[in-house]
Amino acid sequence: MAKRGYTQDTIRGGASEWDISRPFSSYLKLLGRLLVHPIRFFELLPKVPDPRAPSLFLVFSSLLAALVWFFAGGFYPALAALLLPLPLSLALAGAYQLAAWGGRYGYAIVWRVLAYPFGYLLPLTTIPGLRWVATVYAGVVLLAVGLAVVKEITFGRAFLSCLVVTGLLLFAVYPALPG
């Protein structure tokens, strides 16, 4: 049995951290935990500024999304799905950090909160209609729960800040995506 917890020698974190040694099973396990028990997921998320596990999770999710986009939309959407998620997540974390200013932790932890819902959202963006519902769920509900739990701010404040940021993003991206 692998030792759980953060040390200098491992990138495995707590129960809500993606495990690189078991990428597919860990991906599905965390997806189930995030969808069924989001509060518990974010309570167990390590509050350390180590970017390795969330970064590798986004890279893994980008590969899955690129594969799906390649068959659904062609080469250029697949290339965008492969190259944009990690830098986009860093920019989005800045927007969510500013919108939910205050609280206990800073930008690095907000980015960790954003990385997991954003990673699960990536493959779903290929499905017309579902992409908008999934984006609102991940960007407003899951991130609001995550920000409220991790930053220790009220849910109403986290919900309002996520609603504003996600709404602005949807209005900016809506004309660019078909369906």
GROMACS .gro file of N, CA and C in nm:
model
  537
    1MET      N    1   0.085  -0.118   0.000
    1MET     CA    2   0.000   0.000   0.000
    1MET      C    3   0.089   0.123   0.000
    2ALA      N    4   0.059   0.215  -0.087
    2ALA     CA    5   0.139   0.338  -0.099
    2ALA      C    6   0.109   0.431   0.018
    3LYS      N    7   0.211   0.499   0.062
    3LYS     CA    8   0.197   0.595   0.171
    3LYS      C    9   0.128   0.720   0.118
    4ARG      N   10   0.028   0.766   0.189
    4ARG     CA   11  -0.044   0.888   0.152
    4ARG      C   12   0.014   1.006   0.227
    5GLY      N   13   0.009   1.121   0.167
    5GLY     CA   14   0.054   1.243   0.232
    5GLY      C   15   0.166   1.309   0.154
    6TYR      N   16   0.187   1.434   0.181
    6TYR     CA   17   0.291   1.508   0.112
    6TYR      C   18   0.426   1.491   0.180
    7THR      N   19   0.523   1.453   0.101
    7THR     CA   20   0.662   1.452   0.146
    7THR      C   21   0.743   1.514   0.033
    8GLN      N   22   0.871   1.528   0.054
    8GLN     CA   23   0.955   1.584  -0.051
    8GLN      C   24   0.977   1.485  -0.164
    9ASP      N   25   0.951   1.357  -0.142
    9ASP     CA   26   0.981   1.254  -0.239
    9ASP      C   27   0.863   1.210  -0.323
   10THR      N   28   0.746   1.261  -0.299
   10THR     CA   29   0.628   1.213  -0.369
   10THR      C   30   0.538   1.329  -0.410
   11ILE      N   31   0.462   1.306  -0.516
   11ILE     CA   32   0.362   1.406  -0.552
   11ILE      C   33   0.223   1.357  -0.517
   12ARG      N   34   0.215   1.242  -0.451
   12ARG     CA   35   0.085   1.195  -0.404
   12ARG      C   36   0.045   1.276  -0.283
   13GLY      N   37  -0.076   1.322  -0.286
   13GLY     CA   38  -0.123   1.402  -0.174
   13GLY      C   39  -0.229   1.329  -0.095
   14GLY      N   40  -0.327   1.403  -0.050
   14GLY     CA   41  -0.434   1.346   0.030
   14GLY      C   42  -0.534   1.271  -0.057
   15ALA      N   43  -0.646   1.238   0.003
   15ALA     CA   44  -0.747   1.158  -0.066
   15ALA      C   45  -0.809   1.232  -0.183
   16SER      N   46  -0.801   1.363  -0.188
   16SER     CA   47  -0.855   1.439  -0.299
   16SER      C   48  -0.747   1.483  -0.397
   17GLU      N   49  -0.639   1.416  -0.399
   17GLU     CA   50  -0.530   1.451  -0.489
   17GLU      C   51  -0.515   1.342  -0.595
   18TRP      N   52  -0.487   1.384  -0.717
   18TRP     CA   53  -0.471   1.289  -0.827
   18TRP      C   54  -0.341   1.213  -0.809
   19ASP      N   55  -0.348   1.081  -0.828
   19ASP     CA   56  -0.233   0.993  -0.807
   19ASP      C   57  -0.175   0.955  -0.943
   20ILE      N   58  -0.055   1.001  -0.972
   20ILE     CA   59   0.008   0.977  -1.102
   20ILE      C   60   0.042   0.830  -1.125
   21SER      N   61   0.059   0.754  -1.018
   21SER     CA   62   0.094   0.613  -1.036
   21SER      C   63  -0.024   0.530  -1.086
   22ARG      N   64  -0.146   0.579  -1.067
   22ARG     CA   65  -0.267   0.513  -1.116
   22ARG      C   66  -0.354   0.618  -1.186
   23PRO      N   67  -0.313   0.664  -1.306
   23PRO     CA   68  -0.382   0.779  -1.364
   23PRO      C   69  -0.529   0.757  -1.397
   24PHE      N   70  -0.565   0.645  -1.459
   24PHE     CA   71  -0.704   0.626  -1.501
   24PHE      C   72  -0.795   0.597  -1.383
   25SER      N   73  -0.756   0.505  -1.296
   25SER     CA   74  -0.841   0.473  -1.181
   25SER      C   75  -0.851   0.592  -1.087
   26SER      N   76  -0.742   0.664  -1.068
   26SER     CA   77  -0.745   0.782  -0.983
   26SER      C   78  -0.834   0.890  -1.043
   27TYR      N   79  -0.828   0.905  -1.175
   27TYR     CA   80  -0.910   1.003  -1.246
   27TYR      C   81  -1.058   0.975  -1.221
   28LEU      N   82  -1.098   0.850  -1.241
   28LEU     CA   83  -1.239   0.812  -1.223
   28LEU      C   84  -1.281   0.820  -1.077
   29LYS      N   85  -1.194   0.780  -0.986
   29LYS     CA   86  -1.225   0.786  -0.844
   29LYS      C   87  -1.246   0.929  -0.798
   30LEU      N   88  -1.157   1.019  -0.841
   30LEU     CA   89  -1.171   1.159  -0.803
   30LEU      C   90  -1.292   1.224  -0.869
   31LEU      N   91  -1.323   1.184  -0.991
   31LEU     CA   92  -1.443   1.237  -1.058
   31LEU      C   93  -1.567   1.201  -0.978
   32GLY      N   94  -1.577   1.075  -0.939
   32GLY     CA   95  -1.691   1.032  -0.858
   32GLY      C   96  -1.700   1.107  -0.727
   33ARG      N   97  -1.586   1.123  -0.660
   33ARG     CA   98  -1.584   1.193  -0.531
   33ARG      C   99  -1.621   1.341  -0.549
   34LEU      N  100  -1.572   1.403  -0.655
   34LEU     CA  101  -1.602   1.544  -0.679
   34LEU      C  102  -1.749   1.565  -0.711
   35LEU      N  103  -1.809   1.475  -0.787
   35LEU     CA  104  -1.949   1.491  -0.825
   35LEU      C  105  -2.046   1.453  -0.714
   36VAL      N  106  -2.011   1.350  -0.636
   36VAL     CA  107  -2.102   1.301  -0.532
   36VAL      C  108  -2.084   1.376  -0.400
   37HIS      N  109  -1.961   1.404  -0.361
   37HIS     CA  110  -1.932   1.470  -0.234
   37HIS      C  111  -1.835   1.587  -0.254
   38PRO      N  112  -1.879   1.694  -0.320
   38PRO     CA  113  -1.785   1.804  -0.347
   38PRO      C  114  -1.731   1.871  -0.220
   39ILE      N  115  -1.812   1.883  -0.117
   39ILE     CA  116  -1.764   1.947   0.006
   39ILE      C  117  -1.651   1.863   0.066
   40ARG      N  118  -1.671   1.734   0.074
   40ARG     CA  119  -1.569   1.645   0.129
   40ARG      C  120  -1.444   1.647   0.041
   41PHE      N  121  -1.463   1.650  -0.091
   41PHE     CA  122  -1.350   1.656  -0.183
   41PHE      C  123  -1.261   1.776  -0.152
   42PHE      N  124  -1.321   1.893  -0.138
   42PHE     CA  125  -1.244   2.014  -0.115
   42PHE      C  126  -1.191   2.023   0.029
   43GLU      N  127  -1.260   1.960   0.124
   43GLU     CA  128  -1.207   1.956   0.260
   43GLU      C  129  -1.077   1.876   0.265
   44LEU      N  130  -1.069   1.769   0.186
   44LEU     CA  131  -0.952   1.681   0.186
   44LEU      C  132  -0.841   1.728   0.093
   45LEU      N  133  -0.869   1.826   0.008
   45LEU     CA  134  -0.769   1.876  -0.084
   45LEU      C  135  -0.654   1.940  -0.006
   46PRO      N  136  -0.531   1.895  -0.029
   46PRO     CA  137  -0.419   1.954   0.046
   46PRO      C  138  -0.407   2.103   0.021
   47LYS      N  139  -0.387   2.177   0.127
   47LYS     CA  140  -0.372   2.323   0.117
   47LYS      C  141  -0.224   2.360   0.116
   48VAL      N  142  -0.154   2.304   0.021
   48VAL     CA  143  -0.011   2.332   0.004
   48VAL      C  144   0.007   2.389  -0.136
   49PRO      N  145   0.103   2.478  -0.155
   49PRO     CA  146   0.120   2.541  -0.287
   49PRO      C  147   0.199   2.457  -0.387
   50ASP      N  148   0.206   2.327  -0.367
   50ASP     CA  149   0.279   2.238  -0.458
   50ASP      C  150   0.197   2.220  -0.586
   51PRO      N  151   0.246   2.265  -0.701
   51PRO     CA  152   0.168   2.259  -0.825
   51PRO      C  153   0.180   2.128  -0.902
   52ARG      N  154   0.259   2.033  -0.857
   52ARG     CA  155   0.288   1.916  -0.939
   52ARG      C  156   0.166   1.830  -0.970
   53ALA      N  157   0.094   1.784  -0.870
   53ALA     CA  158  -0.020   1.694  -0.894
   53ALA      C  159  -0.130   1.762  -0.975
   54PRO      N  160  -0.174   1.884  -0.941
   54PRO     CA  161  -0.277   1.948  -1.024
   54PRO      C  162  -0.230   1.976  -1.166
   55SER      N  163  -0.102   2.012  -1.182
   55SER     CA  164  -0.049   2.037  -1.317
   55SER      C  165  -0.051   1.911  -1.400
   56LEU      N  166  -0.004   1.803  -1.343
   56LEU     CA  167  -0.004   1.675  -1.416
   56LEU      C  168  -0.146   1.628  -1.442
   57PHE      N  169  -0.237   1.656  -1.349
   57PHE     CA  170  -0.378   1.622  -1.371
   57PHE      C  171  -0.433   1.700  -1.491
   58LEU      N  172  -0.402   1.828  -1.500
   58LEU     CA  173  -0.448   1.908  -1.614
   58LEU      C  174  -0.386   1.861  -1.745
   59VAL      N  175  -0.261   1.820  -1.742
   59VAL     CA  176  -0.197   1.766  -1.862
   59VAL      C  177  -0.266   1.636  -1.904
   60PHE      N  178  -0.294   1.548  -1.808
   60PHE     CA  179  -0.365   1.423  -1.836
   60PHE      C  180  -0.504   1.453  -1.893
   61SER      N  181  -0.577   1.545  -1.832
   61SER     CA  182  -0.710   1.584  -1.880
   61SER      C  183  -0.702   1.647  -2.018
   62SER      N  184  -0.596   1.723  -2.044
   62SER     CA  185  -0.576   1.784  -2.176
   62SER      C  186  -0.555   1.677  -2.283
   63LEU      N  187  -0.482   1.574  -2.249
   63LEU     CA  188  -0.462   1.463  -2.344
   63LEU      C  189  -0.594   1.396  -2.377
   64LEU      N  190  -0.676   1.370  -2.274
   64LEU     CA  191  -0.808   1.310  -2.299
   64LEU      C  192  -0.895   1.403  -2.383
   65ALA      N  193  -0.896   1.531  -2.349
   65ALA     CA  194  -0.977   1.627  -2.424
   65ALA      C  195  -0.928   1.641  -2.567
   66ALA      N  196  -0.797   1.640  -2.587
   66ALA     CA  197  -0.742   1.651  -2.723
   66ALA      C  198  -0.781   1.530  -2.807
   67LEU      N  199  -0.779   1.413  -2.746
   67LEU     CA  200  -0.820   1.292  -2.817
   67LEU      C  201  -0.966   1.300  -2.859
   68VAL      N  202  -1.051   1.343  -2.767
   68VAL     CA  203  -1.194   1.355  -2.798
   68VAL      C  204  -1.217   1.464  -2.901
   69TRP      N  205  -1.150   1.579  -2.886
   69TRP     CA  206  -1.166   1.688  -2.982
   69TRP      C  207  -1.112   1.650  -3.120
   70PHE      N  208  -1.010   1.567  -3.126
   70PHE     CA  209  -0.956   1.526  -3.255
   70PHE      C  210  -1.062   1.453  -3.336
   71PHE      N  211  -1.137   1.364  -3.271
   71PHE     CA  212  -1.241   1.289  -3.343
   71PHE      C  213  -1.368   1.371  -3.362
   72ALA      N  214  -1.397   1.463  -3.272
   72ALA     CA  215  -1.520   1.542  -3.282
   72ALA      C  216  -1.504   1.669  -3.365
   73GLY      N  217  -1.384   1.729  -3.364
   73GLY     CA  218  -1.371   1.858  -3.430
   73GLY      C  219  -1.252   1.874  -3.522
   74GLY      N  220  -1.158   1.782  -3.518
   74GLY     CA  221  -1.044   1.792  -3.607
   74GLY      C  222  -0.915   1.827  -3.535
   75PHE      N  223  -0.813   1.857  -3.614
   75PHE     CA  224  -0.679   1.877  -3.562
   75PHE      C  225  -0.664   2.005  -3.480
   76TYR      N  226  -0.714   2.118  -3.529
   76TYR     CA  227  -0.692   2.245  -3.461
   76TYR      C  228  -0.764   2.253  -3.326
   77PRO      N  229  -0.889   2.209  -3.315
   77PRO     CA  230  -0.949   2.206  -3.180
   77PRO      C  231  -0.875   2.111  -3.085
   78ALA      N  232  -0.824   2.000  -3.138
   78ALA     CA  233  -0.748   1.907  -3.055
   78ALA      C  234  -0.618   1.971  -3.008
   79LEU      N  235  -0.554   2.045  -3.095
   79LEU     CA  236  -0.431   2.114  -3.058
   79LEU      C  237  -0.458   2.220  -2.950
   80ALA      N  238  -0.567   2.292  -2.965
   80ALA     CA  239  -0.605   2.391  -2.864
   80ALA      C  240  -0.636   2.323  -2.731
   81ALA      N  241  -0.706   2.209  -2.735
   81ALA     CA  242  -0.738   2.136  -2.612
   81ALA      C  243  -0.612   2.081  -2.545
   82LEU      N  244  -0.509   2.058  -2.622
   82LEU     CA  245  -0.384   2.007  -2.567
   82LEU      C  246  -0.298   2.118  -2.507
   83LEU      N  247  -0.294   2.234  -2.570
   83LEU     CA  248  -0.199   2.338  -2.530
   83LEU      C  249  -0.256   2.446  -2.438
   84LEU      N  250  -0.386   2.472  -2.442
   84LEU     CA  251  -0.442   2.585  -2.369
   84LEU      C  252  -0.482   2.561  -2.224
   85PRO      N  253  -0.521   2.441  -2.181
   85PRO     CA  254  -0.577   2.429  -2.046
   85PRO      C  255  -0.486   2.473  -1.931
   86LEU      N  256  -0.360   2.438  -1.932
   86LEU     CA  257  -0.274   2.476  -1.820
   86LEU      C  258  -0.256   2.628  -1.811
   87PRO      N  259  -0.218   2.697  -1.921
   87PRO     CA  260  -0.207   2.843  -1.909
   87PRO      C  261  -0.342   2.910  -1.882
   88LEU      N  262  -0.449   2.856  -1.940
   88LEU     CA  263  -0.581   2.913  -1.917
   88LEU      C  264  -0.622   2.897  -1.771
   89SER      N  265  -0.589   2.784  -1.711
   89SER     CA  266  -0.623   2.764  -1.570
   89SER      C  267  -0.551   2.864  -1.480
   90LEU      N  268  -0.429   2.898  -1.516
   90LEU     CA  269  -0.354   2.996  -1.437
   90LEU      C  270  -0.420   3.134  -1.445
   91ALA      N  271  -0.466   3.171  -1.563
   91ALA     CA  272  -0.535   3.300  -1.579
   91ALA      C  273  -0.671   3.298  -1.509
   92LEU      N  274  -0.744   3.189  -1.521
   92LEU     CA  275  -0.875   3.180  -1.456
   92LEU      C  276  -0.863   3.185  -1.305
   93ALA      N  277  -0.759   3.122  -1.252
   93ALA     CA  278  -0.738   3.125  -1.107
   93ALA      C  279  -0.717   3.268  -1.059
   94GLY      N  280  -0.649   3.348  -1.140
   94GLY     CA  281  -0.632   3.489  -1.105
   94GLY      C  282  -0.765   3.562  -1.100
   95ALA      N  283  -0.852   3.534  -1.197
   95ALA     CA  284  -0.984   3.597  -1.197
   95ALA      C  285  -1.068   3.554  -1.077
   96TYR      N  286  -1.066   3.425  -1.047
   96TYR     CA  287  -1.142   3.376  -0.931
   96TYR      C  288  -1.081   3.426  -0.800
   97GLN      N  289  -0.950   3.439  -0.793
   97GLN     CA  290  -0.885   3.492  -0.674
   97GLN      C  291  -0.927   3.637  -0.650
   98LEU      N  292  -0.930   3.716  -0.756
   98LEU     CA  293  -0.972   3.856  -0.742
   98LEU      C  294  -1.119   3.867  -0.705
   99ALA      N  295  -1.202   3.782  -0.765
   99ALA     CA  296  -1.345   3.789  -0.738
   99ALA      C  297  -1.379   3.744  -0.596
  100ALA      N  298  -1.304   3.650  -0.543
  100ALA     CA  299  -1.329   3.600  -0.407
  100ALA      C  300  -1.220   3.649  -0.313
  101TRP      N  301  -1.186   3.775  -0.324
  101TRP     CA  302  -1.075   3.833  -0.246
  101TRP      C  303  -1.097   3.812  -0.097
  102GLY      N  304  -0.989   3.790  -0.028
  102GLY     CA  305  -0.994   3.767   0.116
  102GLY      C  306  -0.990   3.618   0.143
  103GLY      N  307  -1.031   3.580   0.258
  103GLY     CA  308  -1.028   3.440   0.292
  103GLY      C  309  -0.891   3.397   0.341
  104ARG      N  310  -0.875   3.270   0.354
  104ARG     CA  311  -0.758   3.217   0.422
  104ARG      C  312  -0.637   3.196   0.333
  105TYR      N  313  -0.655   3.147   0.214
  105TYR     CA  314  -0.542   3.110   0.129
  105TYR      C  315  -0.535   3.200   0.006
  106GLY      N  316  -0.421   3.197  -0.060
  106GLY     CA  317  -0.397   3.284  -0.173
  106GLY      C  318  -0.414   3.215  -0.307
  107TYR      N  319  -0.348   3.273  -0.406
  107TYR     CA  320  -0.362   3.234  -0.546
  107TYR      C  321  -0.329   3.086  -0.571
  108ALA      N  322  -0.221   3.035  -0.515
  108ALA     CA  323  -0.179   2.897  -0.544
  108ALA      C  324  -0.284   2.796  -0.501
  109ILE      N  325  -0.349   2.821  -0.390
  109ILE     CA  326  -0.452   2.728  -0.343
  109ILE      C  327  -0.580   2.745  -0.424
  110VAL      N  328  -0.612   2.867  -0.464
  110VAL     CA  329  -0.727   2.888  -0.552
  110VAL      C  330  -0.706   2.814  -0.684
  111TRP      N  331  -0.583   2.817  -0.735
  111TRP     CA  332  -0.555   2.744  -0.858
  111TRP      C  333  -0.573   2.594  -0.838
  112ARG      N  334  -0.532   2.541  -0.722
  112ARG     CA  335  -0.552   2.399  -0.693
  112ARG      C  336  -0.701   2.366  -0.689
  113VAL      N  337  -0.781   2.456  -0.631
  113VAL     CA  338  -0.927   2.436  -0.626
  113VAL      C  339  -0.985   2.434  -0.767
  114LEU      N  340  -0.934   2.520  -0.853
  114LEU     CA  341  -0.985   2.530  -0.990
  114LEU      C  342  -0.940   2.414  -1.078
  115ALA      N  343  -0.822   2.361  -1.056
  115ALA     CA  344  -0.761   2.262  -1.147
  115ALA      C  345  -0.846   2.137  -1.165
  116TYR      N  346  -0.903   2.085  -1.059
  116TYR     CA  347  -0.975   1.959  -1.070
  116TYR      C  348  -1.110   1.973  -1.141
  117PRO      N  349  -1.198   2.066  -1.104
  117PRO     CA  350  -1.321   2.081  -1.183
  117PRO      C  351  -1.293   2.120  -1.329
  118PHE      N  352  -1.193   2.205  -1.351
  118PHE     CA  353  -1.158   2.246  -1.486
  118PHE      C  354  -1.108   2.127  -1.568
  119GLY      N  355  -1.029   2.042  -1.507
  119GLY     CA  356  -0.979   1.923  -1.576
  119GLY      C  357  -1.092   1.829  -1.617
  120TYR      N  358  -1.190   1.812  -1.530
  120TYR     CA  359  -1.303   1.725  -1.565
  120TYR      C  360  -1.393   1.788  -1.670
  121LEU      N  361  -1.396   1.918  -1.675
  121LEU     CA  362  -1.478   1.988  -1.773
  121LEU      C  363  -1.423   1.975  -1.915
  122LEU      N  364  -1.292   1.967  -1.929
  122LEU     CA  365  -1.228   1.970  -2.061
  122LEU      C  366  -1.285   1.870  -2.161
  123PRO      N  367  -1.294   1.740  -2.131
  123PRO     CA  368  -1.350   1.647  -2.232
  123PRO      C  369  -1.498   1.672  -2.261
  124LEU      N  370  -1.572   1.728  -2.165
  124LEU     CA  371  -1.715   1.751  -2.185
  124LEU      C  372  -1.743   1.867  -2.279
  125THR      N  373  -1.642   1.949  -2.307
  125THR     CA  374  -1.664   2.063  -2.396
  125THR      C  375  -1.686   2.022  -2.541
  126THR      N  376  -1.667   1.895  -2.574
  126THR     CA  377  -1.690   1.850  -2.711
  126THR      C  378  -1.837   1.823  -2.740
  127ILE      N  379  -1.917   1.810  -2.637
  127ILE     CA  380  -2.057   1.771  -2.655
  127ILE      C  381  -2.145   1.896  -2.658
  128PRO      N  382  -2.201   1.930  -2.777
  128PRO     CA  383  -2.286   2.050  -2.785
  128PRO      C  384  -2.402   2.041  -2.688
  129GLY      N  385  -2.437   2.151  -2.627
  129GLY     CA  386  -2.545   2.155  -2.528
  129GLY      C  387  -2.496   2.120  -2.389
  130LEU      N  388  -2.434   2.003  -2.376
  130LEU     CA  389  -2.381   1.961  -2.246
  130LEU      C  390  -2.265   2.049  -2.202
  131ARG      N  391  -2.190   2.103  -2.299
  131ARG     CA  392  -2.074   2.186  -2.262
  131ARG      C  393  -2.117   2.306  -2.180
  132TRP      N  394  -2.232   2.363  -2.207
  132TRP     CA  395  -2.275   2.483  -2.135
  132TRP      C  396  -2.324   2.446  -1.995
  133VAL      N  397  -2.398   2.338  -1.984
  133VAL     CA  398  -2.445   2.292  -1.853
  133VAL      C  399  -2.327   2.251  -1.766
  134ALA      N  400  -2.232   2.177  -1.823
  134ALA     CA  401  -2.114   2.134  -1.748
  134ALA      C  402  -2.027   2.253  -1.707
  135THR      N  403  -2.017   2.353  -1.794
  135THR     CA  404  -1.939   2.472  -1.761
  135THR      C  405  -2.001   2.549  -1.646
  136VAL      N  406  -2.131   2.565  -1.648
  136VAL     CA  407  -2.199   2.635  -1.538
  136VAL      C  408  -2.186   2.555  -1.409
  137TYR      N  409  -2.203   2.423  -1.417
  137TYR     CA  410  -2.191   2.340  -1.297
  137TYR      C  411  -2.051   2.346  -1.239
  138ALA      N  412  -1.950   2.330  -1.324
  138ALA     CA  413  -1.811   2.332  -1.276
  138ALA      C  414  -1.769   2.472  -1.233
  139GLY      N  415  -1.805   2.573  -1.313
  139GLY     CA  416  -1.759   2.709  -1.288
  139GLY      C  417  -1.834   2.782  -1.179
  140VAL      N  418  -1.959   2.747  -1.157
  140VAL     CA  419  -2.036   2.817  -1.056
  140VAL      C  420  -2.055   2.731  -0.931
  141VAL      N  421  -2.108   2.611  -0.947
  141VAL     CA  422  -2.142   2.530  -0.830
  141VAL      C  423  -2.016   2.470  -0.765
  142LEU      N  424  -1.939   2.391  -0.843
  142LEU     CA  425  -1.823   2.324  -0.784
  142LEU      C  426  -1.718   2.423  -0.735
  143LEU      N  427  -1.689   2.525  -0.813
  143LEU     CA  428  -1.589   2.622  -0.769
  143LEU      C  429  -1.638   2.704  -0.651
  144ALA      N  430  -1.767   2.734  -0.645
  144ALA     CA  431  -1.820   2.807  -0.529
  144ALA      C  432  -1.807   2.722  -0.403
  145VAL      N  433  -1.839   2.595  -0.414
  145VAL     CA  434  -1.821   2.505  -0.299
  145VAL      C  435  -1.674   2.499  -0.260
  146GLY      N  436  -1.587   2.484  -0.360
  146GLY     CA  437  -1.444   2.476  -0.332
  146GLY      C  438  -1.389   2.602  -0.269
  147LEU      N  439  -1.426   2.718  -0.322
  147LEU     CA  440  -1.377   2.844  -0.265
  147LEU      C  441  -1.432   2.866  -0.125
  148ALA      N  442  -1.559   2.833  -0.104
  148ALA     CA  443  -1.617   2.851   0.029
  148ALA      C  444  -1.548   2.760   0.131
  149VAL      N  445  -1.522   2.637   0.094
  149VAL     CA  446  -1.460   2.543   0.187
  149VAL      C  447  -1.313   2.576   0.210
  150VAL      N  448  -1.239   2.599   0.103
  150VAL     CA  449  -1.094   2.615   0.115
  150VAL      C  450  -1.057   2.755   0.165
  151LYS      N  451  -1.116   2.858   0.108
  151LYS     CA  452  -1.081   2.995   0.150
  151LYS      C  453  -1.155   3.037   0.277
  152GLU      N  454  -1.250   2.954   0.319
  152GLU     CA  455  -1.328   2.979   0.440
  152GLU      C  456  -1.402   3.112   0.433
  153ILE      N  457  -1.470   3.133   0.319
  153ILE     CA  458  -1.558   3.248   0.302
  153ILE      C  459  -1.700   3.195   0.294
  154THR      N  460  -1.799   3.281   0.301
  154THR     CA  461  -1.937   3.234   0.298
  154THR      C  462  -1.969   3.178   0.160
  155PHE      N  463  -2.061   3.082   0.157
  155PHE     CA  464  -2.099   3.021   0.029
  155PHE      C  465  -2.164   3.124  -0.062
  156GLY      N  466  -2.244   3.213  -0.006
  156GLY     CA  467  -2.310   3.315  -0.087
  156GLY      C  468  -2.209   3.405  -0.159
  157ARG      N  469  -2.106   3.445  -0.088
  157ARG     CA  470  -2.002   3.529  -0.148
  157ARG      C  471  -1.924   3.452  -0.255
  158ALA      N  472  -1.892   3.327  -0.226
  158ALA     CA  473  -1.820   3.243  -0.324
  158ALA      C  474  -1.908   3.219  -0.445
  159PHE      N  475  -2.037   3.192  -0.424
  159PHE     CA  476  -2.129   3.166  -0.533
  159PHE      C  477  -2.143   3.289  -0.623
  160LEU      N  478  -2.159   3.404  -0.562
  160LEU     CA  479  -2.174   3.528  -0.639
  160LEU      C  480  -2.047   3.557  -0.720
  161SER      N  481  -1.931   3.541  -0.660
  161SER     CA  482  -1.806   3.568  -0.733
  161SER      C  483  -1.789   3.469  -0.848
  162CYS      N  484  -1.821   3.342  -0.826
  162CYS     CA  485  -1.809   3.243  -0.933
  162CYS      C  486  -1.913   3.266  -1.042
  163LEU      N  487  -2.031   3.310  -1.004
  163LEU     CA  488  -2.135   3.340  -1.102
  163LEU      C  489  -2.092   3.455  -1.193
  164VAL      N  490  -2.032   3.557  -1.137
  164VAL     CA  491  -1.987   3.672  -1.216
  164VAL      C  492  -1.874   3.631  -1.310
  165VAL      N  493  -1.772   3.564  -1.259
  165VAL     CA  494  -1.657   3.527  -1.343
  165VAL      C  495  -1.698   3.428  -1.451
  166THR      N  496  -1.773   3.326  -1.415
  166THR     CA  497  -1.815   3.226  -1.515
  166THR      C  498  -1.909   3.289  -1.616
  167GLY      N  499  -1.999   3.376  -1.572
  167GLY     CA  500  -2.088   3.445  -1.665
  167GLY      C  501  -2.013   3.529  -1.766
  168LEU      N  502  -1.915   3.604  -1.719
  168LEU     CA  503  -1.835   3.685  -1.811
  168LEU      C  504  -1.758   3.596  -1.909
  169LEU      N  505  -1.706   3.486  -1.862
  169LEU     CA  506  -1.633   3.393  -1.950
  169LEU      C  507  -1.726   3.331  -2.054
  170LEU      N  508  -1.845   3.293  -2.012
  170LEU     CA  509  -1.939   3.234  -2.108
  170LEU      C  510  -1.982   3.333  -2.215
  171PHE      N  511  -2.003   3.458  -2.177
  171PHE     CA  512  -2.039   3.559  -2.276
  171PHE      C  513  -1.923   3.588  -2.371
  172ALA      N  514  -1.801   3.577  -2.324
  172ALA     CA  515  -1.685   3.599  -2.409
  172ALA      C  516  -1.660   3.481  -2.503
  173VAL      N  517  -1.686   3.359  -2.456
  173VAL     CA  518  -1.654   3.239  -2.534
  173VAL      C  519  -1.773   3.194  -2.621
  174TYR      N  520  -1.894   3.227  -2.583
  174TYR     CA  521  -2.013   3.177  -2.653
  174TYR      C  522  -2.008   3.197  -2.805
  175PRO      N  523  -1.971   3.315  -2.856
  175PRO     CA  524  -1.969   3.331  -3.001
  175PRO      C  525  -1.861   3.246  -3.070
  176ALA      N  526  -1.758   3.206  -2.998
  176ALA     CA  527  -1.647   3.132  -3.060
  176ALA      C  528  -1.676   2.984  -3.076
  177LEU      N  529  -1.765   2.926  -2.996
  177LEU     CA  530  -1.791   2.782  -3.002
  177LEU      C  531  -1.927   2.753  -3.064
  178PRO      N  532  -1.933   2.659  -3.158
  178PRO     CA  533  -2.063   2.619  -3.214
  178PRO      C  534  -2.137   2.530  -3.117
  179GLY      N  535  -2.268   2.532  -3.123
  179GLY     CA  536  -2.351   2.440  -3.044
  179GLY      C  537  -2.374   2.488  -2.910
   0.00000   0.00000   0.00000
